[in-house]
Structures are given as structure tokens and as C-alpha cells.
mmCIF file of C-alpha atoms in Angstrom:
data_model
loop_
_atom_site.group_PDB
_atom_site.id
_atom_site.type_symbol
_atom_site.label_atom_id
_atom_site.label_comp_id
_atom_site.label_asym_id
_atom_site.label_seq_id
_atom_site.Cartn_x
_atom_site.Cartn_y
_atom_site.Cartn_z
ATOM 1 C CA UNK P 156 0.193 0.063 0.010
ATOM 2 C CA UNK P 157 1.190 3.355 -0.968
ATOM 3 C CA UNK P 158 2.505 5.256 1.922
ATOM 4 C CA UNK P 159 0.232 8.448 0.975
ATOM 5 C CA UNK P 160 -3.057 5.978 1.226
ATOM 6 C CA UNK P 161 -1.895 4.344 4.453
ATOM 7 C CA UNK P 162 -1.643 7.582 6.027
ATOM 8 C CA UNK P 163 -5.455 8.863 5.056
ATOM 9 C CA UNK P 164 -6.860 5.516 5.352
ATOM 10 C CA UNK P 165 -5.247 5.266 9.277
ATOM 11 C CA UNK P 166 -6.108 9.131 9.706
ATOM 12 C CA UNK P 167 -9.988 8.966 8.264
ATOM 13 C CA UNK P 168 -10.629 5.687 9.990
ATOM 14 C CA UNK P 169 -9.416 7.434 13.215
ATOM 15 C CA UNK P 170 -11.868 10.419 12.944
ATOM 16 C CA UNK P 171 -14.527 8.054 11.840
ATOM 17 C CA UNK P 172 -13.891 6.103 15.165
ATOM 18 C CA UNK P 173 -14.226 9.410 17.269
ATOM 19 C CA UNK P 174 -17.335 10.078 15.455
ATOM 20 C CA UNK P 175 -19.139 6.249 16.568
ATOM 21 C CA UNK P 176 -17.449 7.386 20.059
ATOM 22 C CA UNK P 177 -19.229 10.909 20.352
ATOM 23 C CA UNK P 178 -21.020 10.707 23.431
ATOM 24 C CA UNK P 179 -20.419 7.202 24.992
ATOM 25 C CA UNK P 180 -18.549 9.113 28.078
ATOM 26 C CA UNK P 181 -21.613 10.492 29.164
ATOM 27 C CA UNK P 182 -24.096 7.778 28.597
ATOM 28 C CA UNK P 183 -21.750 5.624 30.938
ATOM 29 C CA UNK P 184 -20.933 8.677 33.388
ATOM 30 C CA UNK P 185 -17.092 8.392 33.249
ATOM 31 C CA UNK P 186 -14.401 8.732 30.608
ATOM 32 C CA UNK P 187 -13.849 6.589 28.192
ATOM 33 C CA UNK P 188 -11.048 5.048 26.446
ATOM 34 C CA UNK P 189 -9.227 5.644 23.029
ATOM 35 C CA UNK P 190 -6.724 4.025 22.322
ATOM 36 C CA UNK P 191 -3.803 4.681 24.993
ATOM 37 C CA UNK P 192 -5.632 8.057 25.830
ATOM 38 C CA UNK P 193 -8.826 9.079 28.528
ATOM 39 C CA UNK P 194 -11.055 10.910 25.740
ATOM 40 C CA UNK P 195 -13.298 13.814 27.366
ATOM 41 C CA UNK P 196 -16.282 14.510 25.902
ATOM 42 C CA UNK P 197 -18.413 15.625 28.995
ATOM 43 C CA UNK P 198 -18.812 19.545 28.070
ATOM 44 C CA UNK P 199 -18.547 20.139 31.804
ATOM 45 C CA UNK P 200 -15.279 18.386 32.093
ATOM 46 C CA UNK P 201 -14.417 20.157 28.876
ATOM 47 C CA UNK P 202 -15.039 23.248 29.912
ATOM 48 C CA UNK P 203 -13.039 22.803 33.244
ATOM 49 C CA UNK P 204 -10.020 21.380 31.041
ATOM 50 C CA UNK P 205 -9.628 24.070 28.587
ATOM 51 C CA UNK P 206 -10.289 26.977 31.258
ATOM 52 C CA UNK P 207 -7.181 25.694 33.245
ATOM 53 C CA UNK P 208 -4.014 26.173 30.287
ATOM 54 C CA UNK P 209 -1.976 26.027 33.340
ATOM 55 C CA UNK P 210 -3.100 22.429 34.567
ATOM 56 C CA UNK P 211 -3.691 21.205 30.956
ATOM 57 C CA UNK P 212 -1.254 22.172 28.566
ATOM 58 C CA UNK P 213 -0.840 22.275 24.951
ATOM 59 C CA UNK P 214 1.036 19.106 23.550
ATOM 60 C CA UNK P 215 1.294 19.230 19.811
ATOM 61 C CA UNK P 216 3.839 16.082 19.627
ATOM 62 C CA UNK P 217 5.787 15.892 16.607
ATOM 63 C CA UNK P 218 3.585 18.703 14.872
ATOM 64 C CA UNK P 219 5.538 20.826 16.658
ATOM 65 C CA UNK P 220 8.449 20.190 13.579
ATOM 66 C CA UNK P 221 6.738 22.714 11.368
ATOM 67 C CA UNK P 222 7.505 25.563 13.973
ATOM 68 C CA UNK P 223 6.027 27.230 17.318
ATOM 69 C CA UNK P 224 3.524 29.449 17.222
ATOM 70 C CA UNK P 225 0.423 30.942 19.475
ATOM 71 C CA UNK P 226 -1.139 27.421 19.049
ATOM 72 C CA UNK P 227 1.478 25.311 20.171
ATOM 73 C CA UNK P 228 2.933 27.107 23.043
ATOM 74 C CA UNK P 229 2.088 27.481 26.807
ATOM 75 C CA UNK P 230 2.597 30.246 29.876
ATOM 76 C CA UNK P 231 4.433 33.531 29.064
ATOM 77 C CA UNK P 232 5.496 31.929 25.712
ATOM 78 C CA UNK P 233 2.019 32.197 24.530
ATOM 79 C CA UNK P 234 1.167 35.753 25.602
ATOM 80 C CA UNK P 235 4.129 37.294 23.420
ATOM 81 C CA UNK P 236 2.672 35.469 20.604
ATOM 82 C CA UNK P 237 -0.829 35.827 21.241
ATOM 83 C CA UNK P 238 -0.074 39.850 21.346
ATOM 84 C CA UNK P 239 1.552 39.927 17.913
ATOM 85 C CA UNK P 240 -1.487 38.809 16.113
ATOM 86 C CA UNK P 241 -4.552 39.010 18.364
ATOM 87 C CA UNK P 242 -4.888 43.209 17.382
ATOM 88 C CA UNK P 243 -4.609 41.914 13.968
ATOM 89 C CA UNK P 244 -7.887 39.837 13.571
ATOM 90 C CA UNK P 245 -9.834 41.972 15.700
ATOM 91 C CA UNK P 246 -9.281 44.583 13.368
ATOM 92 C CA UNK P 247 -10.397 42.459 10.522
ATOM 93 C CA UNK P 248 -13.266 41.392 11.835
ATOM 94 C CA UNK P 249 -14.872 44.578 12.532
ATOM 95 C CA UNK P 250 -18.478 45.822 11.272
ATOM 96 C CA UNK P 251 -16.288 47.969 8.770
ATOM 97 C CA UNK P 252 -14.589 44.959 7.353
ATOM 98 C CA UNK P 253 -18.075 42.903 6.443
ATOM 99 C CA UNK P 254 -18.460 44.558 3.403
ATOM 100 C CA UNK P 255 -15.197 44.170 2.060
ATOM 101 C CA UNK P 256 -14.816 40.600 3.150
ATOM 102 C CA UNK P 257 -18.274 39.904 0.887
ATOM 103 C CA UNK P 258 -16.665 41.346 -2.156
ATOM 104 C CA UNK P 259 -13.691 39.150 -2.076
ATOM 105 C CA UNK P 260 -15.699 36.387 -1.650
ATOM 106 C CA UNK P 261 -17.837 37.512 -4.500
ATOM 107 C CA UNK P 262 -15.291 38.470 -6.973
ATOM 108 C CA UNK P 263 -13.197 35.271 -6.376
ATOM 109 C CA UNK P 264 -15.774 33.119 -6.692
ATOM 110 C CA UNK P 265 -17.539 34.505 -9.689
ATOM 111 C CA UNK P 266 -14.608 33.821 -11.660
ATOM 112 C CA UNK P 267 -14.663 30.454 -11.248
ATOM 113 C CA UNK P 268 -15.905 27.470 -12.933
ATOM 114 C CA UNK P 269 -18.919 25.711 -11.599
ATOM 115 C CA UNK P 270 -16.785 22.236 -10.143
ATOM 116 C CA UNK P 271 -16.302 21.818 -6.915
ATOM 117 C CA UNK P 272 -12.516 21.706 -6.847
ATOM 118 C CA UNK P 273 -12.801 25.030 -9.239
ATOM 119 C CA UNK P 274 -15.040 26.334 -6.027
ATOM 120 C CA UNK P 275 -12.778 25.025 -3.650
ATOM 121 C CA UNK P 276 -9.417 26.931 -4.969
ATOM 122 C CA UNK P 277 -11.589 30.023 -5.262
ATOM 123 C CA UNK P 278 -12.847 29.893 -1.722
ATOM 124 C CA UNK P 279 -8.926 29.508 -0.918
ATOM 125 C CA UNK P 280 -8.098 32.480 -2.953
ATOM 126 C CA UNK P 281 -10.434 34.699 -0.865
ATOM 127 C CA UNK P 282 -9.812 33.588 2.105
ATOM 128 C CA UNK P 283 -5.893 33.852 1.988
ATOM 129 C CA UNK P 284 -6.605 37.247 0.370
ATOM 130 C CA UNK P 285 -8.297 38.178 3.675
ATOM 131 C CA UNK P 286 -5.667 37.021 5.826
ATOM 132 C CA UNK P 287 -2.909 38.724 4.280
ATOM 133 C CA UNK P 288 -4.647 42.073 4.085
ATOM 134 C CA UNK P 289 -5.440 41.958 7.259
ATOM 135 C CA UNK P 290 -1.152 41.873 7.776
ATOM 136 C CA UNK P 291 -1.208 44.960 4.987
ATOM 137 C CA UNK P 292 0.144 41.868 2.780
ATOM 138 C CA UNK P 293 -1.051 40.721 -0.479
ATOM 139 C CA UNK P 294 -0.276 36.856 -1.018
ATOM 140 C CA UNK P 295 1.556 35.500 -4.566
ATOM 141 C CA UNK P 296 -1.876 33.792 -4.800
ATOM 142 C CA UNK P 297 -0.194 30.362 -7.505
ATOM 143 C CA UNK P 298 2.889 30.519 -5.010
ATOM 144 C CA UNK P 299 0.756 30.300 -1.857
ATOM 145 C CA UNK P 300 -1.769 27.974 -2.774
ATOM 146 C CA UNK P 301 1.035 25.700 -3.557
ATOM 147 C CA UNK P 302 2.654 26.471 -0.155
ATOM 148 C CA UNK P 303 -0.333 25.840 1.783
ATOM 149 C CA UNK P 304 -0.865 22.287 -0.036
ATOM 150 C CA UNK P 305 2.201 21.242 1.442
ATOM 151 C CA UNK P 306 1.651 22.484 4.131
ATOM 152 C CA UNK P 307 -1.237 20.464 4.680
ATOM 153 C CA UNK P 308 0.988 17.151 3.969
ATOM 154 C CA UNK P 309 3.168 17.769 6.134
ATOM 155 C CA UNK P 310 0.754 18.335 8.677
ATOM 156 C CA UNK P 311 -0.848 15.505 7.675
ATOM 157 C CA UNK P 312 2.492 12.908 7.904
ATOM 158 C CA UNK P 313 3.362 14.607 11.482
ATOM 159 C CA UNK P 314 -0.011 13.839 12.708
ATOM 160 C CA UNK P 315 0.004 10.169 11.845
ATOM 161 C CA UNK P 316 3.606 9.882 12.818
ATOM 162 C CA UNK P 317 2.052 11.537 16.546
ATOM 163 C CA UNK P 318 -0.178 8.177 16.851
ATOM 164 C CA UNK P 319 1.998 5.110 14.385
ATOM 165 C CA UNK P 320 5.882 5.347 15.814
ATOM 166 C CA UNK P 321 8.054 6.206 13.105
ATOM 167 C CA UNK P 322 11.162 4.347 11.831
ATOM 168 C CA UNK P 323 14.091 6.944 12.107
ATOM 169 C CA UNK P 324 14.015 7.471 8.780
ATOM 170 C CA UNK P 325 10.803 7.915 8.221
ATOM 171 C CA UNK P 326 10.491 10.508 11.432
ATOM 172 C CA UNK P 327 13.764 12.263 10.205
ATOM 173 C CA UNK P 328 11.837 12.609 6.363
ATOM 174 C CA UNK P 329 9.170 14.314 7.654
ATOM 175 C CA UNK P 330 10.531 16.739 9.954
ATOM 176 C CA UNK P 331 13.317 17.815 7.222
ATOM 177 C CA UNK P 332 10.288 17.978 4.567
ATOM 178 C CA UNK P 333 8.520 20.518 7.453
ATOM 179 C CA UNK P 334 11.693 22.747 7.887
ATOM 180 C CA UNK P 335 11.729 22.827 4.271
ATOM 181 C CA UNK P 336 8.336 24.119 3.524
ATOM 182 C CA UNK P 337 8.934 26.847 6.566
ATOM 183 C CA UNK P 338 11.775 27.759 4.544
ATOM 184 C CA UNK P 339 10.299 28.247 1.240
ATOM 185 C CA UNK P 340 7.751 30.002 2.797
ATOM 186 C CA UNK P 341 10.562 32.318 4.719
ATOM 187 C CA UNK P 342 12.289 32.920 0.880
ATOM 188 C CA UNK P 343 8.499 33.496 -0.954
ATOM 189 C CA UNK P 344 8.040 36.037 2.287
ATOM 190 C CA UNK P 345 10.904 37.645 2.428
ATOM 191 C CA UNK P 346 10.877 38.476 -0.964
ATOM 192 C CA UNK P 347 8.081 40.968 -0.613
ATOM 193 C CA UNK P 348 8.970 44.062 1.031
ATOM 194 C CA UNK P 349 5.889 44.398 2.966
ATOM 195 C CA UNK P 350 6.188 40.988 4.164
ATOM 196 C CA UNK P 351 9.822 41.313 5.587
ATOM 197 C CA UNK P 352 8.653 44.318 7.546
ATOM 198 C CA UNK P 353 6.175 42.397 9.027
ATOM 199 C CA UNK P 354 8.350 39.657 10.022
ATOM 200 C CA UNK P 355 10.388 42.112 11.526
ATOM 201 C CA UNK P 356 7.595 43.549 13.514
ATOM 202 C CA UNK P 357 6.910 40.306 14.774
ATOM 203 C CA UNK P 358 10.636 39.637 15.856
ATOM 204 C CA UNK P 359 10.767 42.754 17.495
ATOM 205 C CA UNK P 360 7.666 42.180 19.904
ATOM 206 C CA UNK P 361 9.059 38.403 20.784
ATOM 207 C CA UNK P 362 12.396 39.549 21.827
ATOM 208 C CA UNK P 363 12.054 37.639 25.496
ATOM 209 C CA UNK P 364 11.245 34.445 23.399
ATOM 210 C CA UNK P 365 15.026 32.478 22.745
ATOM 211 C CA UNK P 366 14.778 31.252 18.710
ATOM 212 C CA UNK P 367 11.507 32.787 17.764
ATOM 213 C CA UNK P 368 10.714 32.749 14.265
ATOM 214 C CA UNK P 369 8.154 35.266 12.906
ATOM 215 C CA UNK P 370 7.883 32.778 10.206
ATOM 216 C CA UNK P 371 6.982 29.872 11.646
ATOM 217 C CA UNK P 372 4.266 31.714 13.758
ATOM 218 C CA UNK P 373 2.762 33.467 10.639
ATOM 219 C CA UNK P 374 3.122 30.056 8.705
ATOM 220 C CA UNK P 375 0.455 28.398 11.539
ATOM 221 C CA UNK P 376 -1.366 31.258 11.765
ATOM 222 C CA UNK P 377 -2.194 31.562 8.203
ATOM 223 C CA UNK P 378 -2.779 27.286 7.775
ATOM 224 C CA UNK P 379 -5.286 27.441 11.116
ATOM 225 C CA UNK P 380 -7.014 30.143 9.517
ATOM 226 C CA UNK P 381 -7.444 29.697 6.467
ATOM 227 C CA UNK P 382 -7.390 26.145 6.381
ATOM 228 C CA UNK P 383 -10.397 26.035 8.977
ATOM 229 C CA UNK P 384 -12.509 28.726 7.432
ATOM 230 C CA UNK P 385 -12.378 26.724 4.215
ATOM 231 C CA UNK P 386 -13.523 23.509 5.574
ATOM 232 C CA UNK P 387 -16.309 24.749 7.048
ATOM 233 C CA UNK P 388 -17.456 26.341 4.010
ATOM 234 C CA UNK P 389 -17.023 23.109 1.975
ATOM 235 C CA UNK P 390 -19.332 20.751 4.467
ATOM 236 C CA UNK P 391 -21.972 23.605 3.839
ATOM 237 C CA UNK P 392 -21.952 23.153 0.312
ATOM 238 C CA UNK P 393 -21.622 19.431 1.203
ATOM 239 C CA UNK P 394 -24.580 19.530 3.242
ATOM 240 C CA UNK P 395 -26.790 21.405 0.974
ATOM 241 C CA UNK P 396 -26.314 19.219 -2.002
ATOM 242 C CA UNK P 397 -27.507 16.605 0.352
ATOM 243 C CA UNK P 398 -30.931 18.426 1.483
ATOM 244 C CA UNK P 399 -32.277 20.612 -2.140
ATOM 245 C CA UNK P 400 -35.493 21.663 0.269
ATOM 246 C CA UNK P 401 -33.050 23.370 2.660
ATOM 247 C CA UNK P 402 -31.145 24.699 -0.030
ATOM 248 C CA UNK P 403 -34.265 26.638 -1.325
ATOM 249 C CA UNK P 404 -34.717 27.714 2.060
ATOM 250 C CA UNK P 405 -31.448 29.356 2.514
ATOM 251 C CA UNK P 406 -31.241 30.758 -0.986
ATOM 252 C CA UNK P 407 -34.637 32.501 -0.723
ATOM 253 C CA UNK P 408 -33.518 34.328 2.935
ATOM 254 C CA UNK P 409 -30.528 34.998 1.271
ATOM 255 C CA UNK P 410 -32.161 36.675 -1.803
ATOM 256 C CA UNK P 411 -34.397 38.272 0.102
ATOM 257 C CA UNK P 412 -32.036 41.311 0.885
ATOM 258 C CA UNK P 413 -32.511 40.806 4.823
ATOM 259 C CA UNK P 414 -29.954 41.863 7.175
ATOM 260 C CA UNK P 415 -30.934 39.156 9.434
ATOM 261 C CA UNK P 416 -30.562 35.658 8.311
ATOM 262 C CA UNK P 417 -31.780 32.510 11.026
ATOM 263 C CA UNK P 418 -31.606 29.643 8.806
ATOM 264 C CA UNK P 419 -28.676 30.447 6.916
ATOM 265 C CA UNK P 420 -26.747 31.535 10.445
ATOM 266 C CA UNK P 421 -28.338 27.648 11.815
ATOM 267 C CA UNK P 422 -27.014 26.107 8.967
ATOM 268 C CA UNK P 423 -23.284 27.451 9.856
ATOM 269 C CA UNK P 424 -23.882 26.679 13.198
ATOM 270 C CA UNK P 425 -24.895 23.255 12.672
ATOM 271 C CA UNK P 426 -22.549 22.496 10.254
ATOM 272 C CA UNK P 427 -19.875 23.873 12.822
ATOM 273 C CA UNK P 428 -21.457 21.382 15.421
ATOM 274 C CA UNK P 429 -21.671 18.228 13.229
ATOM 275 C CA UNK P 430 -18.300 18.671 11.265
ATOM 276 C CA UNK P 431 -15.921 20.664 13.435
ATOM 277 C CA UNK P 432 -13.117 21.939 11.307
ATOM 278 C CA UNK P 433 -10.628 20.402 14.414
ATOM 279 C CA UNK P 434 -12.325 17.120 15.476
ATOM 280 C CA UNK P 435 -10.116 16.687 18.792
ATOM 281 C CA UNK P 436 -7.117 17.721 20.244
ATOM 282 C CA UNK P 437 -5.042 16.234 23.347
ATOM 283 C CA UNK P 438 -3.702 17.998 26.460
ATOM 284 C CA UNK P 439 -0.936 17.027 29.173
ATOM 285 C CA UNK P 440 -1.715 17.248 32.234
ATOM 286 C CA UNK P 441 0.770 19.402 34.262
ATOM 287 C CA UNK P 442 -0.116 17.618 37.885
ATOM 288 C CA UNK P 443 -1.632 14.576 39.189
ATOM 289 C CA UNK P 444 -5.257 15.557 39.451
ATOM 290 C CA UNK P 445 -8.682 13.934 39.142
ATOM 291 C CA UNK P 446 -11.276 14.728 36.425
ATOM 292 C CA UNK P 447 -14.546 12.968 36.122
ATOM 293 C CA UNK P 448 -13.837 10.215 38.687
ATOM 294 C CA UNK P 449 -10.878 9.432 36.721
ATOM 295 C CA UNK P 450 -6.986 9.876 37.835
ATOM 296 C CA UNK P 451 -4.514 11.797 35.817
ATOM 297 C CA UNK P 452 -0.631 11.984 36.335
ATOM 298 C CA UNK P 453 1.277 14.714 35.616
ATOM 299 C CA UNK P 454 2.576 14.230 32.456
ATOM 300 C CA UNK P 455 -0.180 11.970 30.869
ATOM 301 C CA UNK P 456 -2.180 12.908 28.132
ATOM 302 C CA UNK P 457 -5.504 13.552 27.643
ATOM 303 C CA UNK P 458 -7.930 13.686 24.314
ATOM 304 C CA UNK P 459 -10.445 16.143 24.427
ATOM 305 C CA UNK P 460 -13.252 15.330 21.853
ATOM 306 C CA UNK P 461 -14.768 18.222 20.465
ATOM 307 C CA UNK P 462 -17.024 15.648 17.969
ATOM 308 C CA UNK P 463 -18.100 14.434 21.637
ATOM 309 C CA UNK P 464 -18.999 17.432 23.333
ATOM 310 C CA UNK P 465 -20.762 18.481 20.195
ATOM 311 C CA UNK P 466 -23.049 14.865 20.018
ATOM 312 C CA UNK P 467 -23.362 14.604 23.882
ATOM 313 C CA UNK P 468 -26.973 13.410 24.546
ATOM 314 C CA UNK P 469 -27.164 15.517 27.476
ATOM 315 C CA UNK P 470 -27.160 18.818 25.837
ATOM 316 C CA UNK P 471 -28.846 18.388 21.986
ATOM 317 C CA UNK P 472 -31.663 16.761 20.853
ATOM 318 C CA UNK P 473 -31.092 13.833 18.212
ATOM 319 C CA UNK P 474 -27.328 14.897 18.315
ATOM 320 C CA UNK P 475 -26.128 12.443 15.416
ATOM 321 C CA UNK P 476 -28.237 13.915 13.502
ATOM 322 C CA UNK P 477 -27.505 16.759 10.804
ATOM 323 C CA UNK P 478 -30.236 19.399 11.887
ATOM 324 C CA UNK P 479 -30.499 22.467 9.054
ATOM 325 C CA UNK P 480 -32.818 23.914 11.249
ATOM 326 C CA UNK P 481 -31.978 22.802 14.955
ATOM 327 C CA UNK P 482 -34.173 24.179 17.546
ATOM 328 C CA UNK P 483 -31.492 25.197 19.821
ATOM 329 C CA UNK P 484 -29.577 27.344 17.203
ATOM 330 C CA UNK P 485 -33.119 29.212 16.003
ATOM 331 C CA UNK P 486 -33.958 29.836 19.645
ATOM 332 C CA UNK P 487 -30.742 30.493 21.259
ATOM 333 C CA UNK P 488 -31.247 27.825 23.435
ATOM 334 C CA UNK P 489 -27.995 25.636 23.518
ATOM 335 C CA UNK P 490 -25.490 25.784 26.376
ATOM 336 C CA UNK P 491 -22.491 27.113 25.039
ATOM 337 C CA UNK P 492 -20.495 24.798 26.831
ATOM 338 C CA UNK P 493 -21.685 22.062 24.108
ATOM 339 C CA UNK P 494 -20.475 24.161 21.326
ATOM 340 C CA UNK P 495 -16.775 24.561 21.322
ATOM 341 C CA UNK P 496 -15.927 24.853 17.380
ATOM 342 C CA UNK P 497 -13.061 27.690 18.601
ATOM 343 C CA UNK P 498 -12.717 26.088 21.680
ATOM 344 C CA UNK P 499 -13.618 28.604 25.008
ATOM 345 C CA UNK P 500 -11.657 30.308 27.770
ATOM 346 C CA UNK P 501 -8.378 32.128 28.000
ATOM 347 C CA UNK P 502 -7.014 29.654 24.724
ATOM 348 C CA UNK P 503 -10.079 30.181 22.607
ATOM 349 C CA UNK P 504 -9.267 31.193 19.142
ATOM 350 C CA UNK P 505 -7.866 34.289 18.555
ATOM 351 C CA UNK P 506 -9.292 34.711 15.193
ATOM 352 C CA UNK P 507 -12.853 33.179 16.212
ATOM 353 C CA UNK P 508 -14.209 36.667 15.131
ATOM 354 C CA UNK P 509 -12.717 36.797 11.816
ATOM 355 C CA UNK P 510 -13.088 33.174 10.954
ATOM 356 C CA UNK P 511 -17.459 33.795 11.737
ATOM 357 C CA UNK P 512 -17.334 36.749 9.220
ATOM 358 C CA UNK P 513 -15.025 34.616 6.530
ATOM 359 C CA UNK P 514 -17.420 31.211 7.028
ATOM 360 C CA UNK P 515 -21.052 33.889 6.551
ATOM 361 C CA UNK P 516 -19.987 35.639 3.671
ATOM 362 C CA UNK P 517 -18.690 32.744 1.924
ATOM 363 C CA UNK P 518 -21.392 30.930 2.186
ATOM 364 C CA UNK P 519 -23.559 34.010 1.209
ATOM 365 C CA UNK P 520 -21.419 34.102 -1.931
ATOM 366 C CA UNK P 521 -21.550 30.493 -2.725
ATOM 367 C CA UNK P 522 -25.573 30.767 -2.154
ATOM 368 C CA UNK P 523 -25.668 33.031 -4.397
ATOM 369 C CA UNK P 524 -23.983 32.401 -7.414
ATOM 370 C CA UNK P 525 -24.182 28.008 -7.489
ATOM 371 C CA UNK P 526 -26.624 25.053 -6.774
ATOM 372 C CA UNK P 527 -25.795 21.623 -5.375
ATOM 373 C CA UNK P 528 -27.141 18.695 -5.760
ATOM 374 C CA UNK P 529 -25.656 15.145 -4.443
ATOM 375 C CA UNK P 530 -25.650 11.185 -5.901
ATOM 376 C CA UNK P 531 -25.734 9.904 -2.235
ATOM 377 C CA UNK P 532 -25.273 11.167 0.931
ATOM 378 C CA UNK P 533 -22.382 9.271 2.089
ATOM 379 C CA UNK P 534 -19.951 11.617 4.055
ATOM 380 C CA UNK P 535 -16.365 10.535 3.476
ATOM 381 C CA UNK P 536 -13.550 12.986 5.576
ATOM 382 C CA UNK P 537 -10.541 14.191 4.513
ATOM 383 C CA UNK P 538 -8.463 14.525 8.009
ATOM 384 C CA UNK P 539 -5.453 16.534 8.083
ATOM 385 C CA UNK P 540 -5.370 18.173 11.444
ATOM 386 C CA UNK P 541 -8.748 19.826 10.305
ATOM 387 C CA UNK P 542 -11.441 18.018 8.913
ATOM 388 C CA UNK P 543 -12.328 18.330 5.033
ATOM 389 C CA UNK P 544 -15.038 16.591 3.089
ATOM 390 C CA UNK P 545 -13.157 13.739 1.095
ATOM 391 C CA UNK P 546 -12.140 14.985 -2.232
ATOM 392 C CA UNK P 547 -14.578 13.078 -5.222
ATOM 393 C CA UNK P 548 -17.416 13.958 -3.235
ATOM 394 C CA UNK P 549 -20.289 13.344 -5.417
ATOM 395 C CA UNK P 550 -21.743 16.771 -5.272
ATOM 396 C CA UNK P 551 -22.303 18.365 -8.743
ATOM 397 C CA UNK P 552 -23.004 21.945 -9.595
ATOM 398 C CA UNK P 553 -24.651 24.093 -11.972
ATOM 399 C CA UNK P 554 -24.544 28.008 -11.491
ATOM 400 C CA UNK P 555 -27.434 29.984 -10.946
#
């Protein structure tokens, strides 16, 4: 079996198992085991974990070979890194930015062919433009798209080797490829004087961090922001294709011109509930403790299942059913601890507001311009840290 096929198979099967596992811990009344990890999917316990970053620390294992950023560091290191980018994300998500963001998605999609791969490419181009613009930059689109694909491929391999012990050669090759893609990203950025100046700003604000790499910080922020936003929009497309009645209702709502779009917003929320962009995360226990009756030891790795939190039957009605008109969202009656696509607490995603803005404007532009249908309703995953629909899904596209 080809290594790439094997890696994709193992990781996708991991996610399928996680979906099958969702909610079982609540049913049993205790957290359960997933491989050699204790998995927590009770929203109350997960809320405790994510709001205690000193006790439950980020640990990304081999994924850190791609570099260090606000996404995989702790304590003061994380605090300094957060400061570098947080104001940028907040400014990019202000209400005044809604129209420019909408225009970027509309323009990219209007020039796209009516095929799923072309729409995916257009969504990535739009999201990349928005991310770079937030930092006062303009991407070299073709070269940056290729680097994005390479980052995802490297992340997939690093994630795989975090679960399946690599040989010395495999580990070395994966780390070498990770460093190579960061180096190529650095070359591309530094070729633009504006990007080089922004990297100097990053560096000047991180003088207290030994060995700080502004490019590593930028690359991981870039991948996390762009990949998760586009992934959510792709899952909305997938679900619209599976339900023509829902698609027609949302299309009518979008064309109405009303500022309030409750069914579209509900569809987006339900998509993020059912298909969280990051389906799970791991944490390292910082000191011996007890949670939900399980004794945990310093240095132990545990799993937080976002899928499980979002499918917990004590917090959701029929949680294993994708419901585009989910009452909890339409009524705004859901427990915030049970819906955490951007996490919560002090380590909540810093780009959550911008991500929500992007996804909403992407979906509005998509629904205005295209119609979708599916030949089947078989859900297929493509997992590489973030969870995309699998390529080759039976979605057909027509331009409205």
C-alpha cells in the first residue's frame, strides 16, 4: 500500500472512530479510553480542561516540527505570541470589514468554474487574500496555494507519526520536509519588502522568546485561519447538496436582502457542530489531578473530543442527526459549553470573529451563485489536523 494512502486511511479511520465514539462517555457516566488516551467529551469536564491551561497544557508532539506559534505553546511564550497577532484579527473582524470581505468572496467565486474543485480553489484564494490583507500584505497567489498544500501534506504525516511510531528514517524525513516548507515560505515572504517588514515587527515584539521564528508564527496562523474557514464552507456545500429543500429555503433567505438570516446562520452553526473543523485535541496533564472520577498523572496525555462535546445527548436533541433547522440554534437555547468549534476560555481561537465573518460571507456568496446536488449522502472525511470533506465527493454544481 502506498504510504500516502496508508496515512490517509489511518487518520480518516481515526476520525470515523471518534464520531462513532461520540457521546459514549456521557452514557457511561465516566470518561472512556480511546486507544491509550483517556477521552473527555462531557461539556462540563471539557470546560474545566480548556479553562485551566496551566494544568492541562498544549502538547502537539511531532506537529511542532513545523514550528512554534501561539497554537502550540504555553505560559508566557503563548502570551507574547498572542499579542503579536491578536489586534490584527480583531481589527479584521470589525463590522466595517463585512462589506470588503463579502466583495472578496463574491469576486473570487464569480470567476470560478462551476465545479467543486474550482469553487474550493476560489474559496482558498479569497480566504488567503483576507488573511494577508489583515497584515497589510498581498499574497503571491499561485505560489502560496502550492505552499498551503505542502503544509497540509506535512501536517498529515506529522499527525500520523504522532499516532503510529515512525522509523528513524521516517521521522527524520518528515521533520526535514517540515523545515523545508517553512524555509520556502520564508523565501517567498522575504521577497516582498512589506512582508519582510511585517516579519521584523513580529521579531521585535518577541525579543523575550529564545529562538523565535516570525515565519513559523505566520505560517501556523495562516494555515489555521485559512484551512478552518474554507473547510467549514466546504461542509456547508456538502450538506446543501444533500438537501434541496434546505438549499432552496436558504437561497430564498439570502436573496431576500434581509440583514437577519436565521436559517443560514443556523445552517452554519449546525455544520460547525456536526463537523467541527478541529475534531479533537490533546492536552498534557501538568500535575496529578482527578477529573470525572479518573485519576490523571503529570505528563499524561488526554484527548478532548470536540466531536463528542458536540454530540453529547445530555445537551443536544438527536445529536447524531444533522438538523439544518436545529431548534437549539434557532431559539438560541444551546448551552455554550456544548458548542465550542473555536474552543472557549483563555485559549479560545483568537481569530474566531474573523472566522465567523469569513464563513458567513463565503456561504452567502456561494448560495447566491451556485446550486448543488449529491448523488448520494455518504459522508467521507479528509483529515489532516483540520477536517475537510473528501475529494471526489458526489457533489454536482450548476451556476444560478
